[in-house]
Coordinates of C-alpha atoms in Angstrom, one line a residue:
M1 CA 102.6 68.5 93.7
P2 CA 100.5 71.6 92.7
V3 CA 101.0 72.9 89.2
V4 CA 100.7 76.6 88.6
R5 CA 101.5 79.3 86.0
I6 CA 103.8 82.1 87.1
E7 CA 101.9 85.4 86.8
S8 CA 104.7 88.0 87.4
M9 CA 107.9 88.6 89.3
D10 CA 108.3 90.5 92.6
H11 CA 110.9 93.1 93.8
E12 CA 113.2 90.2 95.0
G13 CA 113.2 88.5 91.7
R14 CA 110.8 85.7 92.7
G15 CA 108.0 84.3 90.6
V16 CA 104.5 85.2 91.9
T17 CA 101.4 83.1 91.5
H18 CA 98.2 82.2 93.4
F19 CA 97.1 78.9 94.6
E20 CA 94.2 77.9 96.9
G21 CA 93.6 81.5 98.0
K22 CA 97.2 82.2 98.8
V23 CA 100.0 84.2 97.1
I24 CA 102.9 81.9 96.3
F25 CA 106.4 83.3 95.9
V26 CA 108.6 80.9 94.0
D27 CA 112.4 81.1 94.0
G28 CA 113.9 81.1 90.5
A29 CA 110.6 81.0 88.6
L30 CA 110.0 83.3 85.7
T31 CA 106.8 84.9 84.3
G32 CA 104.8 82.6 82.1
E33 CA 106.4 79.4 83.3
L34 CA 104.3 76.4 84.2
I35 CA 105.8 74.7 87.2
D36 CA 105.1 72.6 90.2
F37 CA 106.4 73.8 93.5
S38 CA 107.3 72.8 97.0
P39 CA 106.6 75.2 99.9
Y40 CA 109.3 75.8 102.5
V41 CA 107.5 78.6 104.5
R42 CA 103.7 78.5 105.0
K43 CA 101.7 81.5 106.3
P44 CA 98.0 82.1 106.4
S45 CA 98.0 84.4 103.3
Y46 CA 101.2 83.4 101.5
E47 CA 103.8 80.7 101.0
L48 CA 107.5 80.8 100.0
A49 CA 108.3 77.9 97.7
Q50 CA 111.0 76.4 95.5
I51 CA 110.6 74.9 92.0
S52 CA 110.2 71.1 92.0
R53 CA 109.9 70.9 88.2
I54 CA 109.5 73.2 85.3
L55 CA 106.9 71.9 82.8
K56 CA 107.1 74.9 80.5
H57 CA 110.2 77.1 80.3
S58 CA 110.1 80.8 79.7
P59 CA 111.8 81.8 76.4
Q60 CA 113.7 84.4 78.5
R61 CA 115.3 81.8 80.7
V62 CA 119.1 81.5 80.2
Q63 CA 121.8 79.3 81.6
P64 CA 123.4 81.1 84.6
R65 CA 126.9 82.1 83.8
C66 CA 128.3 81.6 87.3
R67 CA 128.8 78.2 88.7
Y68 CA 127.8 79.4 92.2
F69 CA 124.4 80.8 91.2
G70 CA 121.8 79.5 93.5
T71 CA 124.2 79.1 96.3
C72 CA 125.9 82.5 96.4
G73 CA 123.6 85.3 97.7
G74 CA 125.2 88.0 95.5
C75 CA 123.0 87.4 92.4
S76 CA 119.4 86.4 92.1
M77 CA 118.5 86.8 88.4
Q78 CA 121.3 85.2 86.4
H79 CA 118.7 82.7 85.0
L80 CA 116.9 85.6 83.2
D81 CA 118.1 87.4 80.1
V82 CA 119.7 90.8 81.0
S83 CA 117.3 92.8 78.8
A84 CA 114.4 91.0 80.4
Q85 CA 115.8 91.8 83.8
A86 CA 115.4 95.5 83.0
S87 CA 111.8 94.9 82.0
V88 CA 111.1 93.1 85.3
K89 CA 112.6 96.0 87.2
Q90 CA 110.6 98.5 85.2
R91 CA 107.4 96.7 86.2
V92 CA 108.5 96.6 89.8
L93 CA 109.0 100.4 89.7
E94 CA 105.6 101.0 88.1
D95 CA 103.8 98.7 90.5
A96 CA 105.4 100.4 93.5
L97 CA 104.5 103.8 92.2
W98 CA 100.9 102.8 91.8
H99 CA 100.3 100.5 94.7
I100 CA 102.3 102.5 97.3
G101 CA 102.0 106.0 96.0
R102 CA 98.9 105.9 93.8
V103 CA 100.8 107.9 91.2
K104 CA 101.6 107.2 87.5
P105 CA 104.3 108.9 85.4
E106 CA 103.2 110.7 82.3
T107 CA 106.1 109.0 80.5
V108 CA 107.9 105.7 81.2
F109 CA 111.6 106.2 80.2
T110 CA 113.5 103.7 78.2
P111 CA 115.5 101.6 80.7
L112 CA 119.2 102.3 81.0
I113 CA 121.1 99.1 80.3
G114 CA 124.9 98.4 80.4
P115 CA 127.2 95.4 80.5
G116 CA 125.8 92.6 82.5
W117 CA 129.2 91.2 83.8
G118 CA 132.4 92.5 85.4
Y119 CA 130.7 95.7 86.4
R120 CA 131.1 95.7 90.1
Y121 CA 133.8 98.2 91.1
R122 CA 132.9 98.1 94.7
A123 CA 132.3 95.0 96.8
R124 CA 132.4 93.7 100.4
L125 CA 133.9 90.2 100.5
S126 CA 133.2 88.1 103.5
V127 CA 136.0 86.1 105.0
R128 CA 135.7 83.1 107.3
H129 CA 138.0 80.4 108.5
V130 CA 136.3 77.0 108.2
S131 CA 138.6 74.1 109.0
R132 CA 136.4 71.4 107.5
K133 CA 136.6 73.3 104.2
G134 CA 140.4 73.6 104.1
G135 CA 140.8 76.9 105.9
V136 CA 139.9 80.4 104.8
L137 CA 137.0 81.1 102.5
V138 CA 136.7 84.5 100.7
G139 CA 133.5 85.5 98.8
F140 CA 129.9 86.6 99.2
R141 CA 127.5 85.2 101.7
E142 CA 125.5 82.2 100.8
R143 CA 121.8 82.8 99.9
K144 CA 119.7 83.0 103.1
S145 CA 122.7 82.2 105.2
S146 CA 125.6 83.7 107.1
H147 CA 127.9 81.1 105.6
V148 CA 130.5 82.3 103.1
T149 CA 130.2 80.8 99.6
N150 CA 133.2 78.5 98.8
M151 CA 134.0 80.3 95.5
S152 CA 137.1 80.7 93.3
S153 CA 135.6 83.2 90.8
C154 CA 132.9 85.8 90.5
E155 CA 131.4 86.9 87.2
V156 CA 130.1 90.3 88.3
L157 CA 133.5 91.4 89.6
P158 CA 136.0 92.8 87.1
P159 CA 138.1 89.9 85.8
H160 CA 141.3 90.9 87.7
M161 CA 139.3 90.9 91.0
S162 CA 137.6 87.6 90.2
A163 CA 141.0 86.0 89.6
L164 CA 142.2 87.3 93.0
L165 CA 139.8 85.3 95.1
L166 CA 142.0 82.3 95.4
P167 CA 145.3 84.3 96.0
L168 CA 143.4 86.3 98.7
R169 CA 142.3 83.1 100.3
E170 CA 145.9 81.8 100.3
L171 CA 147.2 85.1 101.7
I172 CA 144.8 85.3 104.6
N173 CA 145.1 81.5 105.3
G174 CA 148.8 82.2 106.0
F175 CA 148.1 85.0 108.5
S176 CA 148.7 84.3 112.2
I177 CA 145.3 85.9 112.7
C178 CA 143.6 84.1 109.8
D179 CA 140.4 83.6 112.0
R180 CA 140.3 87.3 112.9
V181 CA 139.9 88.8 109.4
P182 CA 136.1 89.0 108.8
Q183 CA 136.0 90.9 105.5
V184 CA 137.9 92.6 102.7
E185 CA 136.4 95.5 100.9
V186 CA 137.2 96.3 97.3
A187 CA 137.3 99.8 95.7
I188 CA 138.4 100.4 92.2
G189 CA 139.0 103.7 90.5
G190 CA 140.1 104.9 87.1
E191 CA 140.1 103.0 83.8
G192 CA 142.6 101.1 81.7
A193 CA 146.3 101.9 82.5
Q194 CA 145.2 104.4 85.1
Q195 CA 143.0 101.9 87.0
M196 CA 143.7 101.5 90.7
T197 CA 142.4 98.8 93.0
V198 CA 142.3 99.2 96.8
L199 CA 141.7 96.4 99.3
V200 CA 140.6 97.2 102.8
F201 CA 141.4 94.4 105.3
R202 CA 139.2 94.5 108.4
V203 CA 141.3 93.0 111.2
L204 CA 140.1 92.2 114.7
A205 CA 143.6 91.5 116.1
P206 CA 147.1 93.0 115.4
L207 CA 148.9 91.7 112.4
S208 CA 152.3 90.1 113.2
A209 CA 155.5 91.3 111.5
E210 CA 155.3 88.2 109.2
D211 CA 151.7 89.0 108.4
E212 CA 152.7 92.6 107.5
A213 CA 155.5 91.3 105.3
A214 CA 153.2 89.0 103.5
L215 CA 150.7 91.8 102.9
R216 CA 153.3 94.1 101.5
A217 CA 154.5 91.3 99.2
F218 CA 151.0 90.6 98.0
S219 CA 150.4 94.3 97.3
D220 CA 153.6 94.5 95.2
T221 CA 152.9 91.3 93.3
Q222 CA 149.3 92.1 92.6
R223 CA 149.9 95.8 92.1
M224 CA 147.1 96.8 94.5
S225 CA 147.0 99.3 97.3
I226 CA 146.2 98.0 100.8
Y227 CA 144.4 99.7 103.7
V228 CA 143.9 98.2 107.2
Q229 CA 140.9 98.8 109.4
P230 CA 141.3 97.5 113.0
G231 CA 138.2 99.1 114.4
G232 CA 135.4 101.5 113.4
P233 CA 135.5 103.6 110.2
D234 CA 137.8 106.2 111.9
T235 CA 140.5 103.6 112.2
L236 CA 140.9 103.1 108.4
A237 CA 144.5 103.7 107.5
P238 CA 146.7 103.3 104.4
F239 CA 149.1 100.4 104.8
W240 CA 151.1 99.8 101.6
P241 CA 152.4 101.4 99.4
L242 CA 153.2 104.7 101.0
P243 CA 152.5 107.4 100.1
M244 CA 149.1 106.0 99.0
P245 CA 148.0 106.9 95.4
E246 CA 144.6 108.6 95.1
L247 CA 141.5 106.7 94.1
A248 CA 139.3 108.6 91.6
Y249 CA 136.8 108.1 88.8
E250 CA 136.2 110.1 85.6
L251 CA 133.0 111.7 84.2
P252 CA 134.3 112.4 80.7
D253 CA 130.9 113.8 79.5
F254 CA 131.4 116.7 81.9
G255 CA 135.2 116.9 82.1
V256 CA 135.4 116.2 85.8
R257 CA 137.4 113.8 88.0
L258 CA 136.2 112.8 91.4
A259 CA 138.6 111.6 94.1
F260 CA 137.3 109.4 96.9
A261 CA 138.5 107.3 99.8
P262 CA 137.8 103.6 99.9
S263 CA 135.4 104.1 102.8
E264 CA 133.3 106.8 100.9
F265 CA 130.2 105.9 99.0
T266 CA 130.4 105.7 95.2
Q267 CA 128.3 103.8 92.7
V268 CA 129.5 100.2 92.2
N269 CA 128.8 100.4 88.4
H270 CA 130.9 103.2 86.9
G271 CA 129.5 102.8 83.3
M272 CA 125.9 102.9 84.5
N273 CA 126.7 105.9 86.7
R274 CA 127.8 107.8 83.6
S275 CA 124.6 106.8 81.8
L276 CA 122.5 107.9 84.7
L277 CA 124.3 111.2 85.0
R278 CA 123.8 111.9 81.3
R279 CA 120.0 111.3 81.7
A280 CA 119.8 113.3 84.9
M281 CA 121.6 116.3 83.4
S282 CA 119.4 116.1 80.3
M283 CA 116.3 116.2 82.5
L284 CA 117.6 118.9 84.9
A285 CA 119.0 121.1 82.0
P286 CA 121.2 123.3 84.2
Q287 CA 121.6 126.8 82.9
P288 CA 124.0 129.7 83.7
G289 CA 122.3 131.9 86.2
E290 CA 120.3 129.1 87.8
R291 CA 120.8 128.1 91.5
I292 CA 120.4 124.3 91.9
A293 CA 120.3 122.2 95.1
D294 CA 122.0 118.7 95.2
M295 CA 120.4 117.0 98.2
F296 CA 122.4 114.1 99.6
C297 CA 125.2 115.2 97.4
G298 CA 127.9 112.8 98.7
L299 CA 131.3 113.6 97.2
G300 CA 129.8 115.6 94.4
N301 CA 128.7 113.0 91.8
F302 CA 125.8 115.3 90.6
S303 CA 127.1 118.6 91.9
L304 CA 130.2 118.8 89.7
P305 CA 128.4 118.0 86.4
I306 CA 125.8 120.7 87.3
A307 CA 128.6 123.2 87.9
A308 CA 130.4 122.1 84.8
L309 CA 127.3 122.9 82.8
G310 CA 127.3 126.5 84.1
A311 CA 124.8 126.6 86.9
D312 CA 125.5 127.5 90.6
V313 CA 125.0 124.4 92.8
V314 CA 124.8 124.0 96.5
G315 CA 125.4 120.4 97.7
V316 CA 123.9 119.3 101.0
E317 CA 125.0 116.2 102.9
G318 CA 124.8 115.0 106.5
A319 CA 128.4 113.8 106.8
D320 CA 131.0 116.5 107.3
A321 CA 133.8 114.4 105.8
L322 CA 131.8 114.0 102.5
V323 CA 131.1 117.7 102.4
Q324 CA 134.8 118.4 102.7
R325 CA 135.6 115.8 100.0
A326 CA 133.0 117.4 97.6
A327 CA 134.5 120.8 98.2
R328 CA 138.0 119.5 97.5
N329 CA 136.7 117.8 94.3
A330 CA 135.2 121.1 93.2
E331 CA 138.4 122.9 93.8
A332 CA 140.5 120.3 92.0
N333 CA 138.2 120.6 88.9
G334 CA 138.2 124.4 88.9
L335 CA 134.5 124.6 89.9
A336 CA 134.7 126.1 93.4
S337 CA 133.3 129.4 92.2
R338 CA 130.1 127.7 91.2
A339 CA 129.9 124.8 93.7
S340 CA 129.5 125.2 97.5
F341 CA 128.6 122.5 100.1
R342 CA 126.9 122.5 103.4
V343 CA 126.3 120.0 106.2
A344 CA 122.7 119.4 107.2
N345 CA 120.5 116.5 108.4
L346 CA 118.1 116.2 105.6
F347 CA 116.2 113.4 107.4
K348 CA 115.0 116.2 109.7
A349 CA 114.4 118.9 107.1
T350 CA 111.8 121.6 107.8
P351 CA 110.6 124.5 105.7
E352 CA 112.6 126.8 108.0
S353 CA 115.9 124.8 107.5
L354 CA 115.4 124.8 103.8
A355 CA 114.7 128.5 103.7
E356 CA 118.1 129.1 105.4
L357 CA 119.7 127.6 102.3
G358 CA 118.1 130.3 100.1
H359 CA 116.0 130.1 96.9
F360 CA 116.6 127.3 94.4
D361 CA 115.4 127.0 90.8
K362 CA 115.8 123.3 90.6
M363 CA 116.8 120.3 92.8
V364 CA 118.4 116.9 92.6
I365 CA 117.5 114.4 95.3
D366 CA 119.6 111.3 95.6
P367 CA 118.9 109.7 99.0
P368 CA 119.8 106.4 100.6
R369 CA 117.2 103.6 100.8
E370 CA 115.3 105.5 103.5
G371 CA 114.2 108.1 101.0
A372 CA 113.7 111.8 101.5
F373 CA 110.2 112.0 103.2
D374 CA 110.9 114.9 105.5
L375 CA 112.7 116.8 102.7
V376 CA 109.8 116.5 100.2
K377 CA 107.3 117.4 103.0
A378 CA 109.3 120.6 103.7
L379 CA 109.4 121.8 100.1
P380 CA 107.0 124.6 99.0
R381 CA 103.9 123.8 97.0
A382 CA 104.1 124.0 93.2
D383 CA 101.8 127.0 93.2
A384 CA 103.7 128.9 96.0
A385 CA 106.2 131.6 95.6
G386 CA 109.7 130.2 95.4
A387 CA 108.5 126.8 94.2
L388 CA 111.0 124.6 92.3
Q389 CA 110.7 124.5 88.6
R390 CA 112.0 121.0 88.3
I391 CA 113.1 118.1 90.6
V392 CA 115.2 115.1 89.4
Y393 CA 114.9 112.3 92.0
V394 CA 117.3 109.4 91.8
S395 CA 116.4 106.4 94.0
C396 CA 117.7 103.0 95.1
S397 CA 114.3 102.0 96.5
A398 CA 111.2 101.9 94.4
A399 CA 109.1 101.9 97.6
T400 CA 110.4 105.1 99.1
L401 CA 110.5 106.8 95.7
A402 CA 106.8 106.0 95.4
R403 CA 106.0 107.3 98.9
D404 CA 108.0 110.6 98.2
V405 CA 106.6 111.2 94.7
A406 CA 103.1 110.8 96.2
V407 CA 103.8 113.7 98.5
L408 CA 105.1 115.9 95.7
V409 CA 102.2 115.1 93.4
N410 CA 99.2 114.6 95.7
E411 CA 100.1 117.1 98.4
K412 CA 102.4 119.6 96.8
G413 CA 100.7 119.8 93.4
Y414 CA 103.7 118.9 91.1
R415 CA 103.4 117.0 87.8
F416 CA 105.0 113.6 87.6
R417 CA 106.5 113.9 84.1
G418 CA 108.3 110.6 83.9
A419 CA 110.2 107.7 85.6
G420 CA 112.4 104.8 84.5
I421 CA 115.0 102.4 85.8
A422 CA 118.8 102.1 85.4
N423 CA 120.1 98.6 85.6
M424 CA 122.8 99.5 88.1
F425 CA 123.1 96.0 89.5
P426 CA 122.6 93.5 86.6
Q427 CA 121.9 89.9 87.7
T428 CA 120.4 91.1 91.0
S429 CA 116.9 92.3 91.9
H430 CA 118.1 95.8 93.0
V431 CA 116.0 98.5 91.3
E432 CA 117.7 101.9 90.7
S433 CA 115.4 104.5 89.2
I434 CA 115.2 108.1 88.2
A435 CA 112.1 110.4 88.2
L436 CA 111.3 113.8 86.8
I437 CA 108.9 116.1 88.7
E438 CA 108.0 119.6 87.4
R439 CA 105.9 122.5 88.5

């Protein structure tokens, strides 16, 4: 078998090396390790491979904490020390910025790192009835497979949710429609005694009276709120208890509380979200008298801190329901006089559509993975009248961030003052990043 030294790691957490003129991507290999490998996909210019033997271990290799690591597809980096994970992700970001965007930040920010375990306050658990495995399985999908991992615990879920996997399996296994429940979504709000957990059961057939009784008993015993979703997102409905308590999370640095529905997007890692907001607000430096745009504002995660710091903010989002939620959150926090919200399709932004929103001094951009290409193309040049003083761009895709920053720097004439990562998803290869662009 070929013996190689791992040169680096890629954006999916695989080891990267070269052999006989090809790039080799090796599952589970770490930078600096000496290994031999066995290919399982061969292409003319690259191969995908697995480790056959490690001849020299990386000092950053650790024993995976979860017994399902390697089978479960939820985590890909548990074999690497958490602080080293952040370094790998920082390198992935820098490589994307240069190789895709041909841009380099003037400053590389210190990575934001939080707890590596029990952080996941949102999750989508797959459910599948498998007779040969004893009935219903509840967990994450297996790696490179549509099968559900046969798991009884999860180290990245909060402990109370990890402990619920087996009771959930038992509950659904007793349903008359146990083979018609494809997933259960988890949404957790609040902290400590105020923490609230909501489970959303996706059902493809009506629950029987006995199923409903079992679900209510489960809710009461586990002290969790239950929603049921028989169809599309519009069919989501509270089930038990009624009236349903409100989900919310706190941003104590800014004295605000954001309510949300279990179907609405929030960051999975509440602690890291707070750290990211502290950095974003420090970069943005909102001041009374300034007018700031929060593009892709969601339910107001950035908008409300901006308003709390004294600036006027206009949040823009494509979904009317989220705009309404953000407006209600502003009202509930006494910030409605400084925070307003509008519906607009930012994926089709034009200079004319942005001009209709009025002049802004600064801007936050926090798009989905697709990025904000049309939006940044529509912004005025840095040397034009009405140019933005400062842009804070928060991204969940290093590739689209690199593409969009390249437009701002190479076409619009802005300065790329800095960029860094936030380890929003420890144990995974997901790269969350934040960038500062100035006139």
